[in-house]
PDB file of C-alpha atoms in Angstrom:
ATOM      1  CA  UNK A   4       8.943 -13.881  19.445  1.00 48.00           C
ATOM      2  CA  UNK A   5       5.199 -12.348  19.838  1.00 52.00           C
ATOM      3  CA  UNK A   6       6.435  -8.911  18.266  1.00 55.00           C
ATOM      4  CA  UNK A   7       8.149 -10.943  15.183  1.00 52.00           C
ATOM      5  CA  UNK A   8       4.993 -13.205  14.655  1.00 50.00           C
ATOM      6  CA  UNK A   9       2.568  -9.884  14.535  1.00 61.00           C
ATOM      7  CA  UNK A  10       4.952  -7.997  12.436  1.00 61.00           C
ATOM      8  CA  UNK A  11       4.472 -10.690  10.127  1.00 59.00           C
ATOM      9  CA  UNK A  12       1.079 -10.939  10.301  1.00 62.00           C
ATOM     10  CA  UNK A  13       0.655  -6.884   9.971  1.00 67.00           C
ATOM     11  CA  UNK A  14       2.809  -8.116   6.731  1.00 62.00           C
ATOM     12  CA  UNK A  15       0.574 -10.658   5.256  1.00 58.00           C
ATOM     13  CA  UNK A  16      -2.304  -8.970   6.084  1.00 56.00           C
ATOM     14  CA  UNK A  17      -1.554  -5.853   4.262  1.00 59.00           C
ATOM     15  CA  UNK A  18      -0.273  -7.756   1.222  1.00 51.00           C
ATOM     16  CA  UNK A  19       2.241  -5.122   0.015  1.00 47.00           C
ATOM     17  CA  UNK A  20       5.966  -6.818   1.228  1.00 39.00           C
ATOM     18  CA  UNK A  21       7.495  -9.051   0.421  1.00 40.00           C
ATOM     19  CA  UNK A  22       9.427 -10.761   3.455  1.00 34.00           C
ATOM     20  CA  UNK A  23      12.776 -11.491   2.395  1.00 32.00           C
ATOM     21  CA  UNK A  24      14.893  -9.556  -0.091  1.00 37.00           C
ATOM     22  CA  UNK A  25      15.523 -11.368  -3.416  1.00 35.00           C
ATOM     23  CA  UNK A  26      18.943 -11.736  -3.294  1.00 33.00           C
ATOM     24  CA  UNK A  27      18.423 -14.006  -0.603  1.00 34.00           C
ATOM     25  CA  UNK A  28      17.612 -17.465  -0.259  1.00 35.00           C
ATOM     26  CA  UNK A  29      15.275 -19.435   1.342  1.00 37.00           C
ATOM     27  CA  UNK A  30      17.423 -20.423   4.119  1.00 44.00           C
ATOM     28  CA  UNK A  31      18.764 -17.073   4.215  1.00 46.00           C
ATOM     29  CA  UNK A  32      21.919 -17.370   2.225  1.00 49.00           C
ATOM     30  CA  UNK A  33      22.875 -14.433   0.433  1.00 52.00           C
ATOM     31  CA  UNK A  34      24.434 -14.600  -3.164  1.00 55.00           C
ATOM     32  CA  UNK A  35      27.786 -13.523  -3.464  1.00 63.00           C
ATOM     33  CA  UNK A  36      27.586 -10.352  -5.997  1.00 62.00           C
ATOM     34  CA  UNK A  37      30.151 -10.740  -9.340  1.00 68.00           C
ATOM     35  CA  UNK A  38      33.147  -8.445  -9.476  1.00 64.00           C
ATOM     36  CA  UNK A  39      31.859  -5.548 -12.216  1.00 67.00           C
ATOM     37  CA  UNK A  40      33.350  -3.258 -14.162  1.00 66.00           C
ATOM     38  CA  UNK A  41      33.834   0.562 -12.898  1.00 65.00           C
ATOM     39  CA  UNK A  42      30.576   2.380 -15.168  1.00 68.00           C
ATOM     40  CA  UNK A  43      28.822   5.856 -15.182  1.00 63.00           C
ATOM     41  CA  UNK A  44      25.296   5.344 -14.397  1.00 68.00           C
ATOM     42  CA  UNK A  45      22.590   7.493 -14.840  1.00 70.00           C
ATOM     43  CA  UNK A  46      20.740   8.430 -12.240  1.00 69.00           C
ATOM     44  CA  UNK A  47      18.591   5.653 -11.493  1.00 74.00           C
ATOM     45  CA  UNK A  48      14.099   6.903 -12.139  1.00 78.00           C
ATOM     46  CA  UNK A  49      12.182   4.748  -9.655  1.00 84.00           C
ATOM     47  CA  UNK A  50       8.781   3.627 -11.065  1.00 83.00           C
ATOM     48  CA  UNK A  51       6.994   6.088  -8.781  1.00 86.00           C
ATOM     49  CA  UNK A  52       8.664   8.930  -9.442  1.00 82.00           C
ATOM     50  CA  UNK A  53       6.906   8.824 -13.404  1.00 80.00           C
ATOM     51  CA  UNK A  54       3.344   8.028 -11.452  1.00 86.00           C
ATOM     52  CA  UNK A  55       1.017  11.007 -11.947  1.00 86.00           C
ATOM     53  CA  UNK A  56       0.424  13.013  -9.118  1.00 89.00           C
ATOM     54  CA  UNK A  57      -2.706  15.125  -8.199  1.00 89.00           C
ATOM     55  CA  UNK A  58      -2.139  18.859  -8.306  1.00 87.00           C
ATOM     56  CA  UNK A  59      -2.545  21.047  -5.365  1.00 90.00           C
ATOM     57  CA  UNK A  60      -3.480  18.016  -2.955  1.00 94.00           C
ATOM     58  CA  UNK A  61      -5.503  18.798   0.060  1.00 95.00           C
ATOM     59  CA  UNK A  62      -4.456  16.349   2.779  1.00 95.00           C
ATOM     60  CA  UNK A  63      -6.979  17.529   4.986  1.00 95.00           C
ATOM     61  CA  UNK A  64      -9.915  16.481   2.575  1.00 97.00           C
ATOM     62  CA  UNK A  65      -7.836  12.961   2.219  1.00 97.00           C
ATOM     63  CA  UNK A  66      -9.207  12.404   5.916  1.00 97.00           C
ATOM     64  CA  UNK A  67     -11.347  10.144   6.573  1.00 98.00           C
ATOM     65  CA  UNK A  68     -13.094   6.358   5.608  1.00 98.00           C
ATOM     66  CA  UNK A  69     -11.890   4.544   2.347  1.00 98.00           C
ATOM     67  CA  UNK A  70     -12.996   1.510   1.086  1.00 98.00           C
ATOM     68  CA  UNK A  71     -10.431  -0.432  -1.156  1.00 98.00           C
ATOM     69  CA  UNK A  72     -11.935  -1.216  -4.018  1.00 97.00           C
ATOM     70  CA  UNK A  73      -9.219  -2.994  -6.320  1.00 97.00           C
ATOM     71  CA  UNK A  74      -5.537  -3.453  -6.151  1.00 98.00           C
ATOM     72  CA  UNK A  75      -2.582  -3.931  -9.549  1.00 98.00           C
ATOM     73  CA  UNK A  76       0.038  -5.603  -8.202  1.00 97.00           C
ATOM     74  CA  UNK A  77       2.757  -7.964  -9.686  1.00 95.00           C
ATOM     75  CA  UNK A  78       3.660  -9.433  -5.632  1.00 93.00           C
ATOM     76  CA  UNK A  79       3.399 -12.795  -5.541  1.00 92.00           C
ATOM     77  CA  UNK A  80       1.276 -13.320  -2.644  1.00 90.00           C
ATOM     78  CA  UNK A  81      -1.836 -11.703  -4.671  1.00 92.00           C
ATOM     79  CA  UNK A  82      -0.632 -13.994  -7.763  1.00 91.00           C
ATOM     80  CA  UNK A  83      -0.946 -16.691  -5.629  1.00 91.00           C
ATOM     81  CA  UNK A  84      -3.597 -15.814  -3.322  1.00 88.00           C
ATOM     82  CA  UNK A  85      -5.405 -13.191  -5.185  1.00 86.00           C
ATOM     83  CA  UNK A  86      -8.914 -14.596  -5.276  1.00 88.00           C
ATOM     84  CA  UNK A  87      -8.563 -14.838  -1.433  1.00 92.00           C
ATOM     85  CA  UNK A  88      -8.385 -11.440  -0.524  1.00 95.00           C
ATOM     86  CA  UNK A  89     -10.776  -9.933   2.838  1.00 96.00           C
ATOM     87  CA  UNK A  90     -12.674  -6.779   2.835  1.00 97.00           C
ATOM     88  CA  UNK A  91     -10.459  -3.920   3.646  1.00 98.00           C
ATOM     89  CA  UNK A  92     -11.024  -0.205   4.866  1.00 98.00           C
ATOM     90  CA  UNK A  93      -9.077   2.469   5.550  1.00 98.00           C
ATOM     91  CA  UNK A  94      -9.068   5.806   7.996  1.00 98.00           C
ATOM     92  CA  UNK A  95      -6.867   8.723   8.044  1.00 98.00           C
ATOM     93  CA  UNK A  96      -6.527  11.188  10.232  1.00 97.00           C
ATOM     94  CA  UNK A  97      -4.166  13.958  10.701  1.00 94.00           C
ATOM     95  CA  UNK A  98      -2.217  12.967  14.002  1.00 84.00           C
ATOM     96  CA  UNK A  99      -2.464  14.661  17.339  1.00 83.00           C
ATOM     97  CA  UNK A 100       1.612  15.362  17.917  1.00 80.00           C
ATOM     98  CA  UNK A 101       2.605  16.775  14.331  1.00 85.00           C
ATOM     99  CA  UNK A 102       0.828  18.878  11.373  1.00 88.00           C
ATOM    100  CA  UNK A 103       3.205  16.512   9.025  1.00 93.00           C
ATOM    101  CA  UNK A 104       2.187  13.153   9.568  1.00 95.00           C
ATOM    102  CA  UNK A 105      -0.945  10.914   8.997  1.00 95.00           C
ATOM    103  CA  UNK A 106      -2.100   8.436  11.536  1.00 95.00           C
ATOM    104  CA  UNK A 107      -3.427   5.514   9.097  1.00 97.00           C
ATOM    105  CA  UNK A 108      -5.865   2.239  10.277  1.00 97.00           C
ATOM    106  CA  UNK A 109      -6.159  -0.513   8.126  1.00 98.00           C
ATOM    107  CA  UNK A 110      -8.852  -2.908   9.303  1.00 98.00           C
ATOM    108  CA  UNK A 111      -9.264  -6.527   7.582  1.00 97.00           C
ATOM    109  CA  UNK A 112      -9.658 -10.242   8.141  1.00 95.00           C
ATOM    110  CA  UNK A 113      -6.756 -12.936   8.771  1.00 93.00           C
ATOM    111  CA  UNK A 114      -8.686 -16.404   9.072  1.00 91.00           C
ATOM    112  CA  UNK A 115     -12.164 -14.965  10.288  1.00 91.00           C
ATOM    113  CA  UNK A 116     -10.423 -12.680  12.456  1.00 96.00           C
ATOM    114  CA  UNK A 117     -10.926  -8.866  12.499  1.00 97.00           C
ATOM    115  CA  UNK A 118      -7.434  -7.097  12.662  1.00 97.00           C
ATOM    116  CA  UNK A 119      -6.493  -3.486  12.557  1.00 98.00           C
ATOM    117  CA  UNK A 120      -3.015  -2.109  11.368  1.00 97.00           C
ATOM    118  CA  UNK A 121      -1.923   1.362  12.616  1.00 96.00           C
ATOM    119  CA  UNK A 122       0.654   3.087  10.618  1.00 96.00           C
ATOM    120  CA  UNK A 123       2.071   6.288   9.917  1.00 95.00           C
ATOM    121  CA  UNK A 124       1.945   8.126   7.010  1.00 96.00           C
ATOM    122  CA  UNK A 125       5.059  11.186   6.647  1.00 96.00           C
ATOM    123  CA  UNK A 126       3.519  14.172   4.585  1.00 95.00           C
ATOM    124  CA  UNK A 127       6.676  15.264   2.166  1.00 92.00           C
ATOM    125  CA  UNK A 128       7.086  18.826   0.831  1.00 89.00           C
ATOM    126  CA  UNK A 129       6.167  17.710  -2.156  1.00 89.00           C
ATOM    127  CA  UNK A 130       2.221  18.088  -2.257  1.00 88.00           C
ATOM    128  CA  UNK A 131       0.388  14.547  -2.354  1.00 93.00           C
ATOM    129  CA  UNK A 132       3.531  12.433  -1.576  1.00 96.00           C
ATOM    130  CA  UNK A 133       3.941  10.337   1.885  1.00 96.00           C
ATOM    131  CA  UNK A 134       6.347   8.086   2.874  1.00 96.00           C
ATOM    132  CA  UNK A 135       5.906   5.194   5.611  1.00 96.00           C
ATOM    133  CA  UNK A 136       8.815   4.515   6.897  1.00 94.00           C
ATOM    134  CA  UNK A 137      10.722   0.978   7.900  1.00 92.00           C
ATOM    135  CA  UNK A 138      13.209   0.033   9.758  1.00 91.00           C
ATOM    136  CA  UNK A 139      16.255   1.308   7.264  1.00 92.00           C
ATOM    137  CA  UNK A 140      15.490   3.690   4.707  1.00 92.00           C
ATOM    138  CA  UNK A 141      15.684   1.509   1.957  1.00 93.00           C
ATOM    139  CA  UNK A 142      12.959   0.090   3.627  1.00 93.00           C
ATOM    140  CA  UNK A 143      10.512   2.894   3.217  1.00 95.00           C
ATOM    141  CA  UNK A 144       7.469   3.047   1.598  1.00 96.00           C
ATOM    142  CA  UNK A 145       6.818   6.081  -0.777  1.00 97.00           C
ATOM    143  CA  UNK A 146       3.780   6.790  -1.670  1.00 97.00           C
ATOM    144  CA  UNK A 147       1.826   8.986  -4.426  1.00 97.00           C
ATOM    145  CA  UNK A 148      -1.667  10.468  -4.553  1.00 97.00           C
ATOM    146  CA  UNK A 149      -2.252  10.113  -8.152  1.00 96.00           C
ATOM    147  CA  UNK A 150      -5.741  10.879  -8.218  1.00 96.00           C
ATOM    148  CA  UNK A 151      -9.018  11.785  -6.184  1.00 96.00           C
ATOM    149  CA  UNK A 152     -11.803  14.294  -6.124  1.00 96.00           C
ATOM    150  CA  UNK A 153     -11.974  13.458  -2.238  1.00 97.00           C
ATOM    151  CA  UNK A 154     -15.608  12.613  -2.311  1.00 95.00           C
ATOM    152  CA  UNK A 155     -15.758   9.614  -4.074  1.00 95.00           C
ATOM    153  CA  UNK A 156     -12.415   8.245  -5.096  1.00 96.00           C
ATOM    154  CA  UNK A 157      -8.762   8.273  -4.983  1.00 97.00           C
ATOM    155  CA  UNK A 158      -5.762   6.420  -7.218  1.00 97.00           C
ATOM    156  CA  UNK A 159      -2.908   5.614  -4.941  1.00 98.00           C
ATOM    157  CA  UNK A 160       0.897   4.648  -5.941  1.00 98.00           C
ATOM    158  CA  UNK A 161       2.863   2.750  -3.142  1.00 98.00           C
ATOM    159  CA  UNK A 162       6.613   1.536  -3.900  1.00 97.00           C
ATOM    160  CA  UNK A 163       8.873  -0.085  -2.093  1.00 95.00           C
ATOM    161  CA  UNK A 164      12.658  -1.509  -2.765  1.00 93.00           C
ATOM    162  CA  UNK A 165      11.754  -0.523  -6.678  1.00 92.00           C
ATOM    163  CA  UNK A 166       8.603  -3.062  -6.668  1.00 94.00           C
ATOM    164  CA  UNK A 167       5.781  -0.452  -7.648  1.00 96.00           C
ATOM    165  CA  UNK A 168       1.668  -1.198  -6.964  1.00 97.00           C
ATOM    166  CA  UNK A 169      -1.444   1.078  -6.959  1.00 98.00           C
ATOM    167  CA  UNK A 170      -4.903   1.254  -5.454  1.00 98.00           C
ATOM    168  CA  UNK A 171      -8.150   2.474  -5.895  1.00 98.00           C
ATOM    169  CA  UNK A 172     -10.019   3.647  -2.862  1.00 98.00           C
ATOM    170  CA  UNK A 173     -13.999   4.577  -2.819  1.00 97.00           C
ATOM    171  CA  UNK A 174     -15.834   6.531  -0.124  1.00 97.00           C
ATOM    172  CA  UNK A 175     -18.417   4.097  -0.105  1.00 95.00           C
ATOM    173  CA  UNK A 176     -19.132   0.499  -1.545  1.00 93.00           C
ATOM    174  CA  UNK A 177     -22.772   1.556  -2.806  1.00 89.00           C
ATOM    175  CA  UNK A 178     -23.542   2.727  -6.578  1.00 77.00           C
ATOM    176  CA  UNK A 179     -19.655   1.997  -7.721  1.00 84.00           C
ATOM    177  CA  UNK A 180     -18.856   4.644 -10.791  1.00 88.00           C
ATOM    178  CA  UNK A 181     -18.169   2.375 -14.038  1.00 91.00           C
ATOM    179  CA  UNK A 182     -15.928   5.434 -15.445  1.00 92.00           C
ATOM    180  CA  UNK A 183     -14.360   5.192 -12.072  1.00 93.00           C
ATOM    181  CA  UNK A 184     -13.076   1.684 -12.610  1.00 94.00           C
ATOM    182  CA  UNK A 185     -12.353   1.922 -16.125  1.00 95.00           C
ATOM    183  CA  UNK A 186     -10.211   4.703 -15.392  1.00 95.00           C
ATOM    184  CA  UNK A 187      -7.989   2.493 -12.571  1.00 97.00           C
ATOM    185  CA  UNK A 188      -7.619  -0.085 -14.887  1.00 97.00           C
ATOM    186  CA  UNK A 189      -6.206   2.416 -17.966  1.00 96.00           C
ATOM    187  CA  UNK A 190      -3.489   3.926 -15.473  1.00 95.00           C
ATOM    188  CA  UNK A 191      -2.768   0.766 -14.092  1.00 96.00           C
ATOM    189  CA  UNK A 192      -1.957  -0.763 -18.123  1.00 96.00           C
ATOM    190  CA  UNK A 193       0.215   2.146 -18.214  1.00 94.00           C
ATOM    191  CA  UNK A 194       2.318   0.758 -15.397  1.00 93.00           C
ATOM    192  CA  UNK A 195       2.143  -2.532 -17.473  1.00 94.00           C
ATOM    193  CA  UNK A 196      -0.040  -3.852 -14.765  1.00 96.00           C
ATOM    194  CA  UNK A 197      -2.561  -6.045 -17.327  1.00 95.00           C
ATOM    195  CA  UNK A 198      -6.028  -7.818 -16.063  1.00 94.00           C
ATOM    196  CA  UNK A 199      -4.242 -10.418 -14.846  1.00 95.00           C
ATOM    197  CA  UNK A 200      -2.887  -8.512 -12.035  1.00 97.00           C
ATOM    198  CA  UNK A 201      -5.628  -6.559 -10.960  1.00 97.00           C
ATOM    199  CA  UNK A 202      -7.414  -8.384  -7.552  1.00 97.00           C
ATOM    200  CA  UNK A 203     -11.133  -6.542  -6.737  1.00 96.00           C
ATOM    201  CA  UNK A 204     -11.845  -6.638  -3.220  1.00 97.00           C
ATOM    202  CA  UNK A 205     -15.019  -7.559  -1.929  1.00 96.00           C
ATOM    203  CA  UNK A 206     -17.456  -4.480  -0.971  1.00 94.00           C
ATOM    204  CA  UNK A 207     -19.120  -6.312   1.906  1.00 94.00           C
ATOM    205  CA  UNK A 208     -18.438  -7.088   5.379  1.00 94.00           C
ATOM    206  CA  UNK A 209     -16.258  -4.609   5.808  1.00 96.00           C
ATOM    207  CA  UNK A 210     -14.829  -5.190   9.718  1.00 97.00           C
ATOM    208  CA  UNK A 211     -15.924  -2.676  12.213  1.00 95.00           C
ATOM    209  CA  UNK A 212     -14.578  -1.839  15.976  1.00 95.00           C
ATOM    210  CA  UNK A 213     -11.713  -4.527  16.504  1.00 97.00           C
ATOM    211  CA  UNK A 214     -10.910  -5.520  20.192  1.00 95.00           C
ATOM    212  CA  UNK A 215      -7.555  -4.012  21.594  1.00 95.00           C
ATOM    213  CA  UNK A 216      -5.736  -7.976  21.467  1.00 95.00           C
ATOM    214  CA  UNK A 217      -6.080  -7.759  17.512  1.00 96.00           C
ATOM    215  CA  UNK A 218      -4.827  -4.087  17.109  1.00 97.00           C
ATOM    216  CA  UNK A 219      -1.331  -4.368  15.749  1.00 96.00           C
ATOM    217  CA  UNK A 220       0.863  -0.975  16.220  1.00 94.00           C
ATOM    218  CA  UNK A 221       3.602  -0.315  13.456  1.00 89.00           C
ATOM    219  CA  UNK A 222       5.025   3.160  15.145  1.00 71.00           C
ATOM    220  CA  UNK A 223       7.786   4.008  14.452  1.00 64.00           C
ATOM    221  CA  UNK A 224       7.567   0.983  11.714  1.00 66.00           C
ATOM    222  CA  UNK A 225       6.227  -2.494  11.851  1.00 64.00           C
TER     223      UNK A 225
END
């Protein structure tokens, strides 16, 4: 019961899942899909796979401290909650065990409380595209580098089960670049993502070492 409660909390605390599938209700009855007709589809484009993508991405200078700056989202827990959203910052490093994957540490606050979320990020032949992988594959994560110079910002695309969100990460909190900003909110309007569904973070009080009983460890998934 302790592992289900803290992958739920890694869940709400990282504010990018939703924690049932839609075709479900809320006391986990699933519709029963209508009988269709036999049709040729196309193949299906996922939102992500028309997100820009920086050329010739160097993971290596992705290492490192981010700050998250601002978030365009259409998941209702920011909708609801938006104006409630903690400090967040995040570290990669290239793991240890394997040259293709990214050891990843979210740190935030969950009432008052310092947490940090450790994840894994899979490098994918295709230069600045990771996935983070769940429990099924439909579960997965992918995720785009759209956009950095590595020294003072980067535009992130995360998607999962079609739902598609971005977010822009600073190397620091101090002198913020207008054009920087400006330029988050233009891409994000291109992925129809309005004012209304951007949430700013706050660029203070940003958590620092968190005690081993608040570390939460999502590998192989959470």
């Amino acid at each position: 019961m302790a592992g289900v409660w803290r992958c739920m909390l890694a869940a709400a605390v990282l504010m990018c899942v939703c924690l049932w599938d839609s075709t479900e209700a809320v006391g986990g009855a699933v519709s029963r899909p209508r009988p269709q007709r036999t049709r040729h589809k196309k193949p299906k484009v996922e939102p992500i796979d028309l997100a820009p993508t920086a050329q010739n991405v160097d993971i290596q200078q992705m290492t490192g401290t981010w700050y998250l700056l601002n978030m365009a989202s259409k998941c209702s827990h920011l909708i609801n909650h938006g104006t409630k959203v903690q400090p967040t910052v995040l570290t990669l490093t290239r793991s240890p065990d394997s040259d293709q994957t990214l050891s990843v540490s979210t740190k935030t606050r969950h009432n008052h409380q310092c947490w940090e979320i450790q994840q894994v990020y899979h490098l994918s032949a295709a230069p600045g595209k990771l996935t983070l992988k769940g429990p099924r594959s439909e579960l997965d994560t992918e995720i785009v580098i759209g956009e950095t110079d590595y020294s003072s910002y980067a535009i992130m695309y995360f998607q999962k089960r079609g739902q598609i969100s971005m977010k822009l990460y600073s190397r620091s909190v101090d002198n913020l670049s207008e054009p920087m900003l400006s330029k988050f909110e233009q891409l994000a309007e291109k992925q129809t993502f309005g004012l209304a569904y951007l949430f700013p973070f706050p660029t203070y009080s940003h958590c620092g070492n968190v005690d081993q009983d608040h570390v939460i460890k999502c590998d192989p998934e959470c």
